[in-house]
Structures are given as C-alpha cells and as structure tokens.
Short mmCIF file of C-alpha atoms (C1' of nucleotides) and ligand atoms in Angstrom, two decimals:
data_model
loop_
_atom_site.label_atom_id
_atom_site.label_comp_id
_atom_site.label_asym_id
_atom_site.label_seq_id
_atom_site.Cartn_x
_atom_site.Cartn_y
_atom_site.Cartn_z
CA UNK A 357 0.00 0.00 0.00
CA UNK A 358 1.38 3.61 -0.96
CA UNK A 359 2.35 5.57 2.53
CA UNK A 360 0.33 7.68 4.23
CA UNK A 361 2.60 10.45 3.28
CA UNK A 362 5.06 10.37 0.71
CA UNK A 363 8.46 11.76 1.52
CA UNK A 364 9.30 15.52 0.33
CA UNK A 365 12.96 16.81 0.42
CA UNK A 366 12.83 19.74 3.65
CA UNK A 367 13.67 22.61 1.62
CA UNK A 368 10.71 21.42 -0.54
CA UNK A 369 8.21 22.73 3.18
CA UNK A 370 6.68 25.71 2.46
CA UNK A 371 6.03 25.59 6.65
CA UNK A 372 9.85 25.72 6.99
CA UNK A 373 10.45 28.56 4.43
CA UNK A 374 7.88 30.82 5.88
CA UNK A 375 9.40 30.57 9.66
CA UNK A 376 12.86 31.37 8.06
CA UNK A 377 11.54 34.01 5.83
CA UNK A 378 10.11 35.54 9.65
CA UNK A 379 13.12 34.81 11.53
CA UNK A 380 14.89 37.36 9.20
CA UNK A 381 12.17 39.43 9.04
CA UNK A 382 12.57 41.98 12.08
CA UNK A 383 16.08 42.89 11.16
CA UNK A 384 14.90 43.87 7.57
CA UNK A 385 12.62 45.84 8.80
CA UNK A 386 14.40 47.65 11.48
CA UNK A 387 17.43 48.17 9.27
CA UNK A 388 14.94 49.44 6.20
CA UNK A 389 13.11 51.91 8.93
CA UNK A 390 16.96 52.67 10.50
CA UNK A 391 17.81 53.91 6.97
CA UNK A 392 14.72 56.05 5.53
CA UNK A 393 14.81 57.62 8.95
CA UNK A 394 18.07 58.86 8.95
CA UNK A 395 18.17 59.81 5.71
CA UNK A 396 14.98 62.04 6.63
CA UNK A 397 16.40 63.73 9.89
CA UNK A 398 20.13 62.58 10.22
CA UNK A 399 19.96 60.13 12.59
CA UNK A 400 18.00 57.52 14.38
CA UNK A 401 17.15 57.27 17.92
CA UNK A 402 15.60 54.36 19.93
CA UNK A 403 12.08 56.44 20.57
CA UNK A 404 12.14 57.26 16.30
CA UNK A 405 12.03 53.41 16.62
CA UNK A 406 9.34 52.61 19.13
CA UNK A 407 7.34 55.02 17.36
CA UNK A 408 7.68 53.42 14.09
CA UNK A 409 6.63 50.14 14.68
CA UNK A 410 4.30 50.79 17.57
CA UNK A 411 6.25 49.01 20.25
CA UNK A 412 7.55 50.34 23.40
CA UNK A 413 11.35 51.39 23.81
CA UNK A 414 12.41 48.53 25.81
CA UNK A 415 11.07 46.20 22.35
CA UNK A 416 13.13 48.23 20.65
CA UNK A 417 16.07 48.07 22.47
CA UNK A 418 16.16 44.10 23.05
CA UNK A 419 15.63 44.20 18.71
CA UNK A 420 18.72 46.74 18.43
CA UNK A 421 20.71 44.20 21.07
CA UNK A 422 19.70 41.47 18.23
CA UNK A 423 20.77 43.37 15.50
CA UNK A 424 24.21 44.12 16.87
CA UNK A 425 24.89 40.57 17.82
CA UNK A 426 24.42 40.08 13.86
CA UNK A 427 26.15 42.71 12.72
CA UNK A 428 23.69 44.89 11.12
CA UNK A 429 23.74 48.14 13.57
CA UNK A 430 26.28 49.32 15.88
CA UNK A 431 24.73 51.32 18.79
CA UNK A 432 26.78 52.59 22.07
CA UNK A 433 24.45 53.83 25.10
CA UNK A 434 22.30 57.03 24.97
CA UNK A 435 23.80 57.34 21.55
CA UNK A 436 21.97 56.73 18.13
CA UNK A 437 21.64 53.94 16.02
CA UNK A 438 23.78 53.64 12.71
CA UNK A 439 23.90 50.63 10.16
CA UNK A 440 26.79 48.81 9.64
CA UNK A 441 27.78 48.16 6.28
CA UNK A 442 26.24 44.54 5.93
CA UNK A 443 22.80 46.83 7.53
CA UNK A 444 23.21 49.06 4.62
CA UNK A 445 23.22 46.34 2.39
CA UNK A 446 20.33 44.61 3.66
CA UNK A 447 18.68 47.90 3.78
CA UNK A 448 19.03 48.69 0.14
CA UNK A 449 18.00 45.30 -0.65
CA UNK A 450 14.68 45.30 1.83
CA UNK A 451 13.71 48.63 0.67
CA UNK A 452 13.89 47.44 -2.78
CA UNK A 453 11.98 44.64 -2.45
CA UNK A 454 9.32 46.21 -0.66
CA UNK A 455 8.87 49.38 -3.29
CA UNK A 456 7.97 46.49 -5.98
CA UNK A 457 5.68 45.00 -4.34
CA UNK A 458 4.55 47.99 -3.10
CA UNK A 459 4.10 49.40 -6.52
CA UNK A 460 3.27 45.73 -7.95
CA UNK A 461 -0.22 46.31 -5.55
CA UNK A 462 -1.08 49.47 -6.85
CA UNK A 463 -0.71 48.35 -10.44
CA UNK A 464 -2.37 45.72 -9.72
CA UNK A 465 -5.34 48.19 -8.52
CA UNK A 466 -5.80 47.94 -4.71
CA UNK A 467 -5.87 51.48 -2.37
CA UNK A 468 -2.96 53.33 -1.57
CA UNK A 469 -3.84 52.76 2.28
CA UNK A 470 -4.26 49.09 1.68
CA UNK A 471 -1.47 48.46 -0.03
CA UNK A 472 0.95 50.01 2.35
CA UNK A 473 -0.38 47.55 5.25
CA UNK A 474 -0.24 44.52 3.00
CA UNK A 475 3.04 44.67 1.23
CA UNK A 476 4.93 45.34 4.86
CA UNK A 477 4.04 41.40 5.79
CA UNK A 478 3.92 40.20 1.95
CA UNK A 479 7.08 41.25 1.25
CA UNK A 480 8.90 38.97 3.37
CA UNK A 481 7.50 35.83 1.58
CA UNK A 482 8.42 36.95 -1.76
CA UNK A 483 10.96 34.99 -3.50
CA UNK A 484 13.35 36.67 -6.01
CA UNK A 485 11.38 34.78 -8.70
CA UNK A 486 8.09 35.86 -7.68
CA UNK A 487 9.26 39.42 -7.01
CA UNK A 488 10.83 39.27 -11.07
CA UNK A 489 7.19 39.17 -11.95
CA UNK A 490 5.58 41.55 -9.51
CA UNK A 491 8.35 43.98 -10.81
CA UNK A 492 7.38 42.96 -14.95
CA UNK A 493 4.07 43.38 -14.26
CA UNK A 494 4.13 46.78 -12.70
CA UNK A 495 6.48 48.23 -15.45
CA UNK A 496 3.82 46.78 -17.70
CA UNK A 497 0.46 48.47 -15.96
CA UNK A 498 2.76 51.66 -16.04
CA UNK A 499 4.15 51.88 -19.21
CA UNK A 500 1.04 50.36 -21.15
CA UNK A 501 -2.55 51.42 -19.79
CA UNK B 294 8.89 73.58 13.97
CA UNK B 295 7.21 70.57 12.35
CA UNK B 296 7.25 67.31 14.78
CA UNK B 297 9.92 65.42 14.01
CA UNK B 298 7.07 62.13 13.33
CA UNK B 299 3.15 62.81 12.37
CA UNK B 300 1.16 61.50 14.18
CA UNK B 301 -1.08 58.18 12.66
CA UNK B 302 -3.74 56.49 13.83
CA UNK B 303 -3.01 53.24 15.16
CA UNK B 304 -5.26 51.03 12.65
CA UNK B 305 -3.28 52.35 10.08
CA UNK B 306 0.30 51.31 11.54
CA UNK B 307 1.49 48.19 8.98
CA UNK B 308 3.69 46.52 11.40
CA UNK B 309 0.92 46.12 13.87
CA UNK B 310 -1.21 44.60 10.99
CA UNK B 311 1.60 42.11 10.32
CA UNK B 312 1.99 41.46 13.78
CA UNK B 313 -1.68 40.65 13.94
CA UNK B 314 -1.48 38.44 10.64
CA UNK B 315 1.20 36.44 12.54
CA UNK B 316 -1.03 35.72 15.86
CA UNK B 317 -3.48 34.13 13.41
CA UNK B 318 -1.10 32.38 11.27
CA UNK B 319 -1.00 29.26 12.91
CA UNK B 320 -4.40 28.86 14.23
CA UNK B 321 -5.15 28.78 10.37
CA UNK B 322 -2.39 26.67 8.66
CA UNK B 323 -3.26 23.93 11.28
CA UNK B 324 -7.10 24.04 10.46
CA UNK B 325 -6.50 24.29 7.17
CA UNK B 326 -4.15 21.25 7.59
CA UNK B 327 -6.59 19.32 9.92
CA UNK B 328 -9.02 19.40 7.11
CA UNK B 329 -7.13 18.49 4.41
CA UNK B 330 -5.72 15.20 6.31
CA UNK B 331 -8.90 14.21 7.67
CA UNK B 332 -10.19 14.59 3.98
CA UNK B 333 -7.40 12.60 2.33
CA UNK B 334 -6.84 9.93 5.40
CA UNK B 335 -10.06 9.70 7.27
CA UNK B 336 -8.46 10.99 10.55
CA UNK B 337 -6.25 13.38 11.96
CA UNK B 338 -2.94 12.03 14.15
CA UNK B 339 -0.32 14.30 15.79
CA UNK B 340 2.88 12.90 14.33
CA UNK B 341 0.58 13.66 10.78
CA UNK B 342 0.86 17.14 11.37
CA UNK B 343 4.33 17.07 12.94
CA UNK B 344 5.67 15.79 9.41
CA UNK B 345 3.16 18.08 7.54
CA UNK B 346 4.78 21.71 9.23
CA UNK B 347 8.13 19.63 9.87
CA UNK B 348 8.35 20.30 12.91
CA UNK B 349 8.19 17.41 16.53
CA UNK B 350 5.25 16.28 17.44
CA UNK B 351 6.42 18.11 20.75
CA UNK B 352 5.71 21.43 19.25
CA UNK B 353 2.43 19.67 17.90
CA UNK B 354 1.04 18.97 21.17
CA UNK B 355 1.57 22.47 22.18
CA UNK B 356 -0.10 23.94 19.31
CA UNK B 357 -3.06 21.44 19.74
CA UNK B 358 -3.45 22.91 23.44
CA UNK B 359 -3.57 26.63 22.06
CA UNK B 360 -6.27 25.24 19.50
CA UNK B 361 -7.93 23.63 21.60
CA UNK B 362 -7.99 26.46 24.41
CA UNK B 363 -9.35 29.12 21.50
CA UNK B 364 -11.93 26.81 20.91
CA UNK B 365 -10.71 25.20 16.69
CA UNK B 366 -10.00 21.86 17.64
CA UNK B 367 -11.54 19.02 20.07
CA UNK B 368 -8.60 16.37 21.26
CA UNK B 369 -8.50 13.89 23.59
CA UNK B 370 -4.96 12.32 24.88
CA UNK B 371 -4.06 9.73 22.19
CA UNK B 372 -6.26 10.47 19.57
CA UNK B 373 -7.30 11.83 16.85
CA UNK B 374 -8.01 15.58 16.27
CA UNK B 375 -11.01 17.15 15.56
CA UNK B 376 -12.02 20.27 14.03
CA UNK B 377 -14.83 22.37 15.91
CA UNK B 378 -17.40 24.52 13.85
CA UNK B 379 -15.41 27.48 14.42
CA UNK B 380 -12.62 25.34 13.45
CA UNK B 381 -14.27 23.99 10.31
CA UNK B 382 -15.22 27.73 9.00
CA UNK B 383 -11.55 28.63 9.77
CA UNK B 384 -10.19 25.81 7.42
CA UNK B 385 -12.85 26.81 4.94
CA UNK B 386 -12.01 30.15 4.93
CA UNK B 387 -8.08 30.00 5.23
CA UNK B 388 -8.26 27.42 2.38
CA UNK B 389 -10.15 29.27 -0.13
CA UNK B 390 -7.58 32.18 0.47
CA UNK B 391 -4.76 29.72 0.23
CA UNK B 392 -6.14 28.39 -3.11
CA UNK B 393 -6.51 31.66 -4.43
CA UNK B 394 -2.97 33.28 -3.83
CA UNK B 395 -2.02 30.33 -5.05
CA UNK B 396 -3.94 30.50 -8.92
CA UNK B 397 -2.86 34.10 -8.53
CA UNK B 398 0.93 33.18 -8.16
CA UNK B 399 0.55 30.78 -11.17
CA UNK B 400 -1.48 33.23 -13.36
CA UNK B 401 1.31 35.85 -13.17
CA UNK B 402 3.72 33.49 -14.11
CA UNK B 403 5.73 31.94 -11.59
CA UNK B 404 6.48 28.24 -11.36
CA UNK B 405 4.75 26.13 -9.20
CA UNK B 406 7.19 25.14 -6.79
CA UNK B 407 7.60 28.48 -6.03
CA UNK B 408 4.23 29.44 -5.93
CA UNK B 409 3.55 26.81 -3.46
CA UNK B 410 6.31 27.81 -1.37
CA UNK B 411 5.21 31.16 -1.39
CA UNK B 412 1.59 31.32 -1.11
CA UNK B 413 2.13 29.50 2.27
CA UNK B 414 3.38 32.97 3.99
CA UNK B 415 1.69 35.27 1.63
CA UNK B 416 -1.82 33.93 2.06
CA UNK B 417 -1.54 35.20 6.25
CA UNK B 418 -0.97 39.31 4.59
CA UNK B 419 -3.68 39.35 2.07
CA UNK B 420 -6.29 41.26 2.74
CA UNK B 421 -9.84 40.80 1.28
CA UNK B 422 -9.54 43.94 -0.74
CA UNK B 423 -6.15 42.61 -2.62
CA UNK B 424 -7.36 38.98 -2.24
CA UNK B 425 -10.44 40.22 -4.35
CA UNK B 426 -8.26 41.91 -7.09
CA UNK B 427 -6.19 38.62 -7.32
CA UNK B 428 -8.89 36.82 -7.32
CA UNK B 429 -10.25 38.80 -10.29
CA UNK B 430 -7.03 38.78 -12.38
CA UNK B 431 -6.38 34.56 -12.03
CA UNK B 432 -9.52 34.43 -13.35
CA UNK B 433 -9.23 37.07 -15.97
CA UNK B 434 -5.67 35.28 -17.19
CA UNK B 435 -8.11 31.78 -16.96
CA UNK B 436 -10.77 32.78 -18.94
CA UNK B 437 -8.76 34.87 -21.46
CA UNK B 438 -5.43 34.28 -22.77
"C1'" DC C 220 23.73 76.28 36.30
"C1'" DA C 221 19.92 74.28 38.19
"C1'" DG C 222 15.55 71.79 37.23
"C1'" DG C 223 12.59 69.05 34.79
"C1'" DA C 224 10.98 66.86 30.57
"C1'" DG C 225 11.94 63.46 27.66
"C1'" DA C 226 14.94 59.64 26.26
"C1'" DT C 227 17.26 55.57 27.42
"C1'" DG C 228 18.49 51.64 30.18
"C1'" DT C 229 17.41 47.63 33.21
"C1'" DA C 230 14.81 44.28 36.02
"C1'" DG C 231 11.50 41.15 35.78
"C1'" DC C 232 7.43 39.24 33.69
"C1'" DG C 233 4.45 36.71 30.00
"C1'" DT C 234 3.34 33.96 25.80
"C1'" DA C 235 4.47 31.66 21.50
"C1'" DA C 236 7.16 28.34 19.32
"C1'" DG C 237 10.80 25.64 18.65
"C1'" DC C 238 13.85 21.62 20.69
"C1'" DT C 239 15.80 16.90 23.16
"C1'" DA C 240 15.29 13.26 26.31
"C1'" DC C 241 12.61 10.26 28.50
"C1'" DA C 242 8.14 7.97 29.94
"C1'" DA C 243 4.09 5.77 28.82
"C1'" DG C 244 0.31 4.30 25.85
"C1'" DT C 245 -1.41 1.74 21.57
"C1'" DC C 246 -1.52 -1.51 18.05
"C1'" DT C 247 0.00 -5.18 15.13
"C1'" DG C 248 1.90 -9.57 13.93
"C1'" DT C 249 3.22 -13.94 15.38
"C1'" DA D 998 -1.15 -12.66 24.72
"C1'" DC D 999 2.84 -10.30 24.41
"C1'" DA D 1000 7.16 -8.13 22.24
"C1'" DG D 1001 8.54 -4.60 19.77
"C1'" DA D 1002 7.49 -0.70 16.78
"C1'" DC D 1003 5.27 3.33 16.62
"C1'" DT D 1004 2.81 7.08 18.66
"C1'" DT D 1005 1.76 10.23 22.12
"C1'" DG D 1006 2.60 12.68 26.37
"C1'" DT D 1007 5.55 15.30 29.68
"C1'" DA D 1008 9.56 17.64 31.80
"C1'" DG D 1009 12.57 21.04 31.14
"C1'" DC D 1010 15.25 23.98 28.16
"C1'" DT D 1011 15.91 27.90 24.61
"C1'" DT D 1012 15.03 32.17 21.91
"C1'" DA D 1013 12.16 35.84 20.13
"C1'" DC D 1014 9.53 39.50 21.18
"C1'" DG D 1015 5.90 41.73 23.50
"C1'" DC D 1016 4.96 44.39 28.19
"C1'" DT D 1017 5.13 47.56 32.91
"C1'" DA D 1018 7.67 49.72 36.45
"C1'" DC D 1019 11.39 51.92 37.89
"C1'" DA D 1020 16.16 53.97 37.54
"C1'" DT D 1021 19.19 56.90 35.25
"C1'" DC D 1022 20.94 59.88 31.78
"C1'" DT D 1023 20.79 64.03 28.57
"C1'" DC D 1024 19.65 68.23 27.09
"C1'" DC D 1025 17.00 72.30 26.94
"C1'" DT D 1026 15.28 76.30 29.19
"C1'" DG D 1027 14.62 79.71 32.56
MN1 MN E 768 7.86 44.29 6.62
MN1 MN E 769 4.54 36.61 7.59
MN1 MN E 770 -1.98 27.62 4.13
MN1 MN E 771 0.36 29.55 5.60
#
DNA sequence: CAGGAGATGTAGCGTAAGCTACAAGTCTGT
DNA sequence: ACAGACTTGTAGCTTACGCTACATCTCCTG
C-alpha cells in the first residue's frame, strides 16, 4: 500500500520557508526603517524606533541588542543607532523589495492605504522569482494602460 | 517647527497589521491542515501534522493545546483531532484564500514550486480587498489568454 | 547652572514556538 | 497474549519579542 505520506525533500516545506523568511524578518525591517529615517532627519534614535513600529522602547532596544549581535547596527548607550555596512546592504536590498511589491499592488489596482499595510508582511515571503514578476508586471500596468 | 514624526492612527500602523497576521497564522495553517488530512486519510494524528509543518510532534502537542484552548480543535490524549465549527469555517475560509494566492501566483507566471512555497506565507498578509483583485485577475488570465 | 521633561536603560514578567530526552500508551503480527 | 514498533505525552530547556515599572541619563530652558 502507498504511505500515508510520501516523503518531500525539507527545503521542498513551504512551513519551513515561511518561519525562516520571519526569523529574518525583524532585522529587515528595522534596518529598512533605521535607513529612511536617517536619511529624513540625520539620525536615528531608539524612541524614532518605538514610534515606528508601535512598540515600546524597551522592544526596541532588546531588537537593536539582536541586530548588533548580527552585525547589522552598531549602537553605544544614549547614543543613536547607525547601520553597519552589511545593515546598509540589507537595507538597500529590503527597501527594494518592498517598493515592488509595493508598486506591484497598486498596479495591480488595490488602495494606496491598503497596499501600504499589506506589502509590509507580503514582502517577506516573496521569493526573487516571484518578485521578477511583480516587478514585470508593474512596469507593464505603467508603461502600457 | 514641524514634529519630528506625524502622528497616525493606530489602525493604520502596517507593522501592527503584520503582527496581527502572525497571531493568526498558525491557528489557520493547522485548520486548514486538519481538514485536508482528515479529507485525504479519514483521521487526523499528531505525528501527521508534525511531518506536515516539519516540525516534533512536541511542538504539535503544544499547538493542539492553544487550538484547543481558543476553541478550533476538540482532542482527547491519544487520539485523533477534531475540528470544531469554528474550526471547520476557519479551514474553509483559510483554504479558499490559500487556493486563491495560489492560482494568482501561477497566473502571473511563476512556477509552481515556487508558488507553493510562497503562497504558504503570503496567504496570512492578504487582505480581502487585494485577495479580491487577485482573485479577479487569475480568473481574468483563466478565462482569457 | 539648576531643574525638569523626555529619552534611554534595566529588572522582571508573560506567551508563542521551537527543541531533546525520556516515559508511557497503543496496536499489530506472530 | 505479548514483544517490539510506533505514537503520544511530559519535563525542562531555549530564543524571540511583546509588556510595565522603575532607575538613570541628557539636554534644553529659565
Ligand atoms: Mn515588513
Ligand atoms: Mn509573515
Ligand atoms: Mn496555508
Ligand atoms: Mn500559511
């Protein structure tokens, strides 16, 4: 008789690819917010933080402790919080991401209000293929009618 | 001078919307699972779903107690698991969103291993406003060429 | 050059999810 | 009917990420 469950190679479990696609998902956000917000007023400070993402300060300063383990900020106390040059990077690349799909909803004709509170959790499931088409198909709605 | 952050309504913060998506997330990949075994096999087991999220049945039995407290599953110690009514609308629902990101994914293009690796975290960000417009363009791509 | 407001840090707590190791129940074949 | 395989349960650990309460620091303003 066939098994109850035929075998699937791991990477194959979409269940395993989403909780890796979340457990990198805080630093790409906090490193994406760390850059737009000191590129708006010159630097970032823990409260510009907690304000952001609507958690208190002591949230925000466990996440920064995170991100300097990894590498992404560096932080010293009572002073603010700069990216590292693998943050940067990841910055670039999260902010990317998340201004084609972004644009990839509005093309695709859902509100402006809408689409800014679904693409900041859709973008972190978004493979590079998937994202290839997103990005296609919003050039297309833009450059055609 | 300007404040240095406007202030925004909470409802319209995006992180907080993802971090609400998330507290539902697995609530509805379990029903949804539940379902689908108890379609395909007749019944239900833990180490079923412990091989289905790849994760051990350890973190199964914990996640059957959470279901079970918010009122999605019925269980009794050493067998099978049953889906509630609440349960049962939650699988209904959660798999008719699943099925559509899915057709979605596949209408624009992208292969279906991807797709189906995708869909699995996108589905959980979708709201009914974008899940209607992707809804409307599988279909559209379906019908048309 | 004090206050005091606001920002930051720390202690201690809670829940969700993951794990290994071990204990105990169930079920099947001989 | 029972041995062994499989399944399920439990104890105890870990990390992530929320929180409040309280302590301390910084920086502006009178
Ligand atoms: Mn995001
Ligand atoms: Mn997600
Ligand atoms: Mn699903
Ligand atoms: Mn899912």
């Amino acid at each position: 008789m066939p098994s109850r469950s035929p075998s699937r190679r791991q990477a194959d479990n979409e269940h395993l690819r989403t909780r890796r696609d979340h457990a990198s998902e805080l630093a790409e956000d906090y490193v994406e917010a760390i850059a737009e917000i000191v590129e708006r007023t010159g630097f970032c400070r823990v409260t510009d933080l907690a304000e952001r993402f609507a958690v208190s300060h002591v949230s925000v300063n466990r996440a920064i402790a995170r991100l300097k383990r990894d590498g992404f900020v560096e932080a010293h106390p009572y002073g603010p919080v700069h990216l590292t040059a693998s943050g940067s990077r990841l910055a670039l690349h999260s902010r990317d991401r998340h201004r084609i799909v972004l644009e990839f909803l509005r093309a695709l004709g859902v509100s402006e209000k809408t689409a800014a509170l679904d693409a900041e959790g859709l973008e972190h499931h978004v493979s590079s293929e998937t994202l290839r088409k997103m990005k296609a198909f919003a050039v297309d709605r833009a450059t055609e009618g």
